[in-house]
Short mmCIF file of C-alpha atoms in Angstrom, two decimals:
data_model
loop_
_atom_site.label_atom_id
_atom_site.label_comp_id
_atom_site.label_asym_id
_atom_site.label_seq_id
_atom_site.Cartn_x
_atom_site.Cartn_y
_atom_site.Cartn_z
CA UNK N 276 0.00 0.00 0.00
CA UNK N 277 1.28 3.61 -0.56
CA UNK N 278 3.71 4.89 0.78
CA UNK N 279 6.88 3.53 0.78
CA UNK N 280 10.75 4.50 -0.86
CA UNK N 281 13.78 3.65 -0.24
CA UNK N 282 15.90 5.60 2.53
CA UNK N 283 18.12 8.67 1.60
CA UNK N 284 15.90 9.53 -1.56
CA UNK N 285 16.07 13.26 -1.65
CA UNK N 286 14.16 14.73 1.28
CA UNK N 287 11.46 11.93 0.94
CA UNK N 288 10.64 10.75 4.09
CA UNK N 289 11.01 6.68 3.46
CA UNK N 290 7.57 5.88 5.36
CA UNK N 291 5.32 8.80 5.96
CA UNK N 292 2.83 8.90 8.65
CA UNK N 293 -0.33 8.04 7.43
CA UNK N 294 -1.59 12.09 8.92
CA UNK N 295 0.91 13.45 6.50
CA UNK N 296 0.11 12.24 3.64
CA UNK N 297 -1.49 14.59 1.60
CA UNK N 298 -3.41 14.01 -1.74
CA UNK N 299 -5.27 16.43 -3.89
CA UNK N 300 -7.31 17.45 -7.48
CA UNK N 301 -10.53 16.23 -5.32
CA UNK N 302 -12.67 16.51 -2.59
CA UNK N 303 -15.87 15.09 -0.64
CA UNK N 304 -18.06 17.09 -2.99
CA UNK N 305 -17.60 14.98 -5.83
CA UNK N 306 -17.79 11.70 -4.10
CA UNK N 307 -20.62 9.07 -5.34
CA UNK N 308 -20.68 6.04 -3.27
CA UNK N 309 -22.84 2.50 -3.96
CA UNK N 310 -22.76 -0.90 -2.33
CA UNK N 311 -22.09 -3.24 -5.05
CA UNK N 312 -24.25 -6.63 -5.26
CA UNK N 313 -23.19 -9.76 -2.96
CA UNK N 314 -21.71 -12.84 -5.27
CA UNK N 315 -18.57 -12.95 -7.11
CA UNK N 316 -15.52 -12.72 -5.58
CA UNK N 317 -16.59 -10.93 -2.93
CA UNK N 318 -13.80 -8.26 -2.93
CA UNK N 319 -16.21 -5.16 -3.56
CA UNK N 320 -18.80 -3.83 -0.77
CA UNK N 321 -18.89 -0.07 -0.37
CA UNK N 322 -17.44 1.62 -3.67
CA UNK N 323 -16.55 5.68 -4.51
CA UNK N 324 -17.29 6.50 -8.02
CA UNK N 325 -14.62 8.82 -9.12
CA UNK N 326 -16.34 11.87 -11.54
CA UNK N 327 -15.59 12.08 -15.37
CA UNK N 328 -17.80 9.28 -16.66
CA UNK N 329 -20.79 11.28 -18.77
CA UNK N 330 -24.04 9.11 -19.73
CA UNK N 331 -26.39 9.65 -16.46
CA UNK N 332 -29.58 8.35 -17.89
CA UNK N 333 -28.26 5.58 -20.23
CA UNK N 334 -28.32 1.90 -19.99
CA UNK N 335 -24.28 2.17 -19.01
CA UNK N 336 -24.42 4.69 -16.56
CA UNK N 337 -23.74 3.57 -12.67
CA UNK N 338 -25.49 5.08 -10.46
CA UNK N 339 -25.00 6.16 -6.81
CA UNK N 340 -25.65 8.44 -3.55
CA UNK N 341 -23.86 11.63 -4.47
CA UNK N 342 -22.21 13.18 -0.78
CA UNK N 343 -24.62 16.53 -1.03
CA UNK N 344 -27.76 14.54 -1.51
CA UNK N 345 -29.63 15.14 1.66
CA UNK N 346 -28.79 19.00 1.26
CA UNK N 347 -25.04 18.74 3.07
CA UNK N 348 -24.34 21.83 0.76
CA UNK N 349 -27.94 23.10 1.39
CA UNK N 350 -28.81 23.70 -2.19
CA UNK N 351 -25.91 23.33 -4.20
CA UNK N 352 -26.22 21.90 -6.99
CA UNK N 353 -23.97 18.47 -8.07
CA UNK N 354 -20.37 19.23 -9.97
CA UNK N 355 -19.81 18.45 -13.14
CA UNK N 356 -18.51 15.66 -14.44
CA UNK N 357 -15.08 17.02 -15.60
CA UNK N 358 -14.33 19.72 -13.04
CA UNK N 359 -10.36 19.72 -12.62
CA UNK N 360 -10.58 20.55 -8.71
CA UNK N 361 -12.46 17.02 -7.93
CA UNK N 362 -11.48 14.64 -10.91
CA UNK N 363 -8.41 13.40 -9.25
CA UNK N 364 -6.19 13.38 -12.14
CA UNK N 365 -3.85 9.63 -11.65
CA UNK N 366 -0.05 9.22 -11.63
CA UNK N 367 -0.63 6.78 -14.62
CA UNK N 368 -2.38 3.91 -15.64
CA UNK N 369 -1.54 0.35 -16.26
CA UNK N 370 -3.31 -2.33 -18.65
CA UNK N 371 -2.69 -6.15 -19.94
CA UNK N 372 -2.70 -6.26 -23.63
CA UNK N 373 -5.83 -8.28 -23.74
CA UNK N 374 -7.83 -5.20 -21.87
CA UNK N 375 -6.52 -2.27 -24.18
CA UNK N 376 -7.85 -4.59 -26.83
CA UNK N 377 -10.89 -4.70 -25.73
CA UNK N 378 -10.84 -1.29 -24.66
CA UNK N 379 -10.04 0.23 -28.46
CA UNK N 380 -12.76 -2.50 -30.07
CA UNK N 381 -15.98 -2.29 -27.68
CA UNK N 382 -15.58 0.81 -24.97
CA UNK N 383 -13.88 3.85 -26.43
CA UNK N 384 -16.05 5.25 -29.32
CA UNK N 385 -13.58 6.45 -31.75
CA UNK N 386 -10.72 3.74 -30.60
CA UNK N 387 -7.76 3.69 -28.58
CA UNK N 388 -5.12 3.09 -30.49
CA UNK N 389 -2.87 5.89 -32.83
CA UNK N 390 -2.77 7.03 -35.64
CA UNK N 391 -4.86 9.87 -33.71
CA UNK N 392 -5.22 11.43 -37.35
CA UNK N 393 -6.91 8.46 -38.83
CA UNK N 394 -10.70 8.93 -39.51
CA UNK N 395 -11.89 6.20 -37.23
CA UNK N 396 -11.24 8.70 -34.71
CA UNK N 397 -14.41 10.67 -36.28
CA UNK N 398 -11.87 14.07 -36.23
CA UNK N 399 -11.49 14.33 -32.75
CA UNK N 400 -7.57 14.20 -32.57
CA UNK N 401 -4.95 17.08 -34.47
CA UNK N 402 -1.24 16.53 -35.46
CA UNK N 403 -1.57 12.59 -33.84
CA UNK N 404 -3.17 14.03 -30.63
CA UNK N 405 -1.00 16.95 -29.53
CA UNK N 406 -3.14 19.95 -29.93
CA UNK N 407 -5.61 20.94 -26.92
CA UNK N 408 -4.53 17.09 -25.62
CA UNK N 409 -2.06 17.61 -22.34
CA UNK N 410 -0.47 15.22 -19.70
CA UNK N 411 -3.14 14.79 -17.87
CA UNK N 412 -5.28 13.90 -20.77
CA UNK N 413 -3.20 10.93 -21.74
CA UNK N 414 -1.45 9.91 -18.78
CA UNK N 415 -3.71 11.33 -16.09
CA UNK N 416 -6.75 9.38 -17.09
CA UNK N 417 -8.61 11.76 -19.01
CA UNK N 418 -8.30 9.40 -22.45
CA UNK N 419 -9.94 6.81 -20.61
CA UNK N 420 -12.19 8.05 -17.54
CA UNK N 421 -13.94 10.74 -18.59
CA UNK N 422 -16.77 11.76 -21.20
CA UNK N 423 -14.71 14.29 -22.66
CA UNK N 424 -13.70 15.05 -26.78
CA UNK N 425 -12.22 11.90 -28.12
CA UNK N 426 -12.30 10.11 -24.66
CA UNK N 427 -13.31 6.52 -23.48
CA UNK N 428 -16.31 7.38 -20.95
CA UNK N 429 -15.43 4.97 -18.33
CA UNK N 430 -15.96 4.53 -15.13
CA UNK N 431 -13.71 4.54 -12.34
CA UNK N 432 -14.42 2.55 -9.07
CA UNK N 433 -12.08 2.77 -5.79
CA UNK N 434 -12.31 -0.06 -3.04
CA UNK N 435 -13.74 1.56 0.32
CA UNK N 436 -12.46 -1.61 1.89
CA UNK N 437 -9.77 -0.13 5.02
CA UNK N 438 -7.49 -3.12 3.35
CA UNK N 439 -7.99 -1.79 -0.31
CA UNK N 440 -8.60 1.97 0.14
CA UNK N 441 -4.22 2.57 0.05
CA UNK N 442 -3.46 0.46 -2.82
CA UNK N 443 -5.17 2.99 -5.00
CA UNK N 444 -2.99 5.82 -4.43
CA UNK N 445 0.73 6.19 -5.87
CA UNK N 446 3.85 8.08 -3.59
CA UNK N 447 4.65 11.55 -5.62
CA UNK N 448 7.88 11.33 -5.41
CA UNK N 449 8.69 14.47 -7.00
CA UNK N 450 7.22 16.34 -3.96
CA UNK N 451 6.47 19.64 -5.87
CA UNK N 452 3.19 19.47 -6.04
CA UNK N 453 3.11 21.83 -2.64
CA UNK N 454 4.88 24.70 -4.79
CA UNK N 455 2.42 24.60 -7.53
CA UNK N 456 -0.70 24.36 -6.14
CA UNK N 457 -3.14 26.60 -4.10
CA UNK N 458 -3.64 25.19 -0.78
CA UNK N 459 -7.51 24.65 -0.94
CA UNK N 460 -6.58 21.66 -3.54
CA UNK N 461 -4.64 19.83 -1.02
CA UNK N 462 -6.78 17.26 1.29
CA UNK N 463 -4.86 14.70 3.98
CA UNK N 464 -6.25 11.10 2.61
CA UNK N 465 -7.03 10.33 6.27
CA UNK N 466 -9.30 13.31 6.09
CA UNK N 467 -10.81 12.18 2.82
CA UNK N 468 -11.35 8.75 4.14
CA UNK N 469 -13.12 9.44 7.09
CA UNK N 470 -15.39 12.38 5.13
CA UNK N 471 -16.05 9.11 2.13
CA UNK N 472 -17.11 7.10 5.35
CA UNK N 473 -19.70 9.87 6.40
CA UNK N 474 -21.26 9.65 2.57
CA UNK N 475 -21.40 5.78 2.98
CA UNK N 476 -23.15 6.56 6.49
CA UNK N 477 -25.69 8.49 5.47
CA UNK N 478 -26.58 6.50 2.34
CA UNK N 479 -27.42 3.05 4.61
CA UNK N 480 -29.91 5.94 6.13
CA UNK N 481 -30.90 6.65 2.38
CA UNK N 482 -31.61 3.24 2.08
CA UNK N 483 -33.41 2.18 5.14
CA UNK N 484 -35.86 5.22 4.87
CA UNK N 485 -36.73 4.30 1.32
CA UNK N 486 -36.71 0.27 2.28
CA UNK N 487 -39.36 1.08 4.85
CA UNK N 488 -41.33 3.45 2.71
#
């Protein structure tokens, strides 16, 4: 689980205290939790839907209790799908071969794979993806986890599990991020773990009031 690196690595502390870590590019406010059904392996319970995926409405959209709900932000209305502050941009992404297969032939729209510039693409993609297409767009998950131009509309799920919940999260080793950012776009993850915990809370009491209805 994160996070761990080796001793005398810049001024990385080797094992950080889990109250210092610090993670950021989201918040409570654009948490979606759901209980996934019993069977399988039974790995998944309680699940956070990450934002970007656009479709609410269709047969592949996955629903869930969105944290304001029940009026926590009085009458604020839901973010959007692709708001920077809360879409939690990843360190990377990893596949099999297999799964980006399967990925370019049945989930992304206009494929996966380059040439960018090749009509199968339907036009979305200039000089072989460069223009108006940054890191975070091909390396930060925006190709493949959000509804925007050219992208692959899926859905990301993260493990509320206390034994899963860590795995999901990569060190930042470059520890820069602190000299970039404003400060309101930091959150500690222990925070953000216990504020995903009070969403999960009051969705049981979403469910037992409409249950006994």
């Amino acid at each position: 689980p994160c996070c761990h690196v080796p001793e005398n690595l810049g001024k990385m502390p080797p094992s950080p205290k889990p109250d210092e870590i610090m993670i950021w590019e989201t918040a409570v406010k654009g948490t979606v939790v759901r209980q996934m059904p019993k069977g399988g392996t039974g790995l998944l319970d309680w699940v956070m839907l990450q934002p970007g995926k656009k479709d609410r409405g269709s047969q592949y959209w996955t629903g869930g209790y969105w944290a304001g709900r029940d009026h926590a932000w009085g009458k604020e209305q839901r973010p959007g799908f692709g708001d920077p502050t809360l879409i939690a941009q990843q360190g990377g992404w990893m596949l099999t071969r297999e799964q980006l297969i399967e990925m370019h032939n049945n989930h992304c729209g206009h494929g996966f794979f380059p040439p960018y510039e090749n009509s199968d693409h339907g036009g979305h993609f200039h000089q072989d993806g460069l223009t108006l297409n940054n890191v975070e767009f091909w390396s930060g998950g925006f190709s493949i986890f959000s509804g925007s131009r050219g992208a692959c509309n899926m859905q990301r799920v993260i493990n509320l599990h206390p034994d899963h919940f860590s795995k999901h999260f990569l060190y930042h080793t470059a520890n820069n991020k602190q000299k970039t950012l404003q400060n309101f776009r930091f959150l500690k993850a222990n925070n953000f773990f216990g504020q995903i915990n009070s969403v999960v809370k009051a969705a049981k009491r979403r469910m037992t009031i409409e249950l006994s209805d």
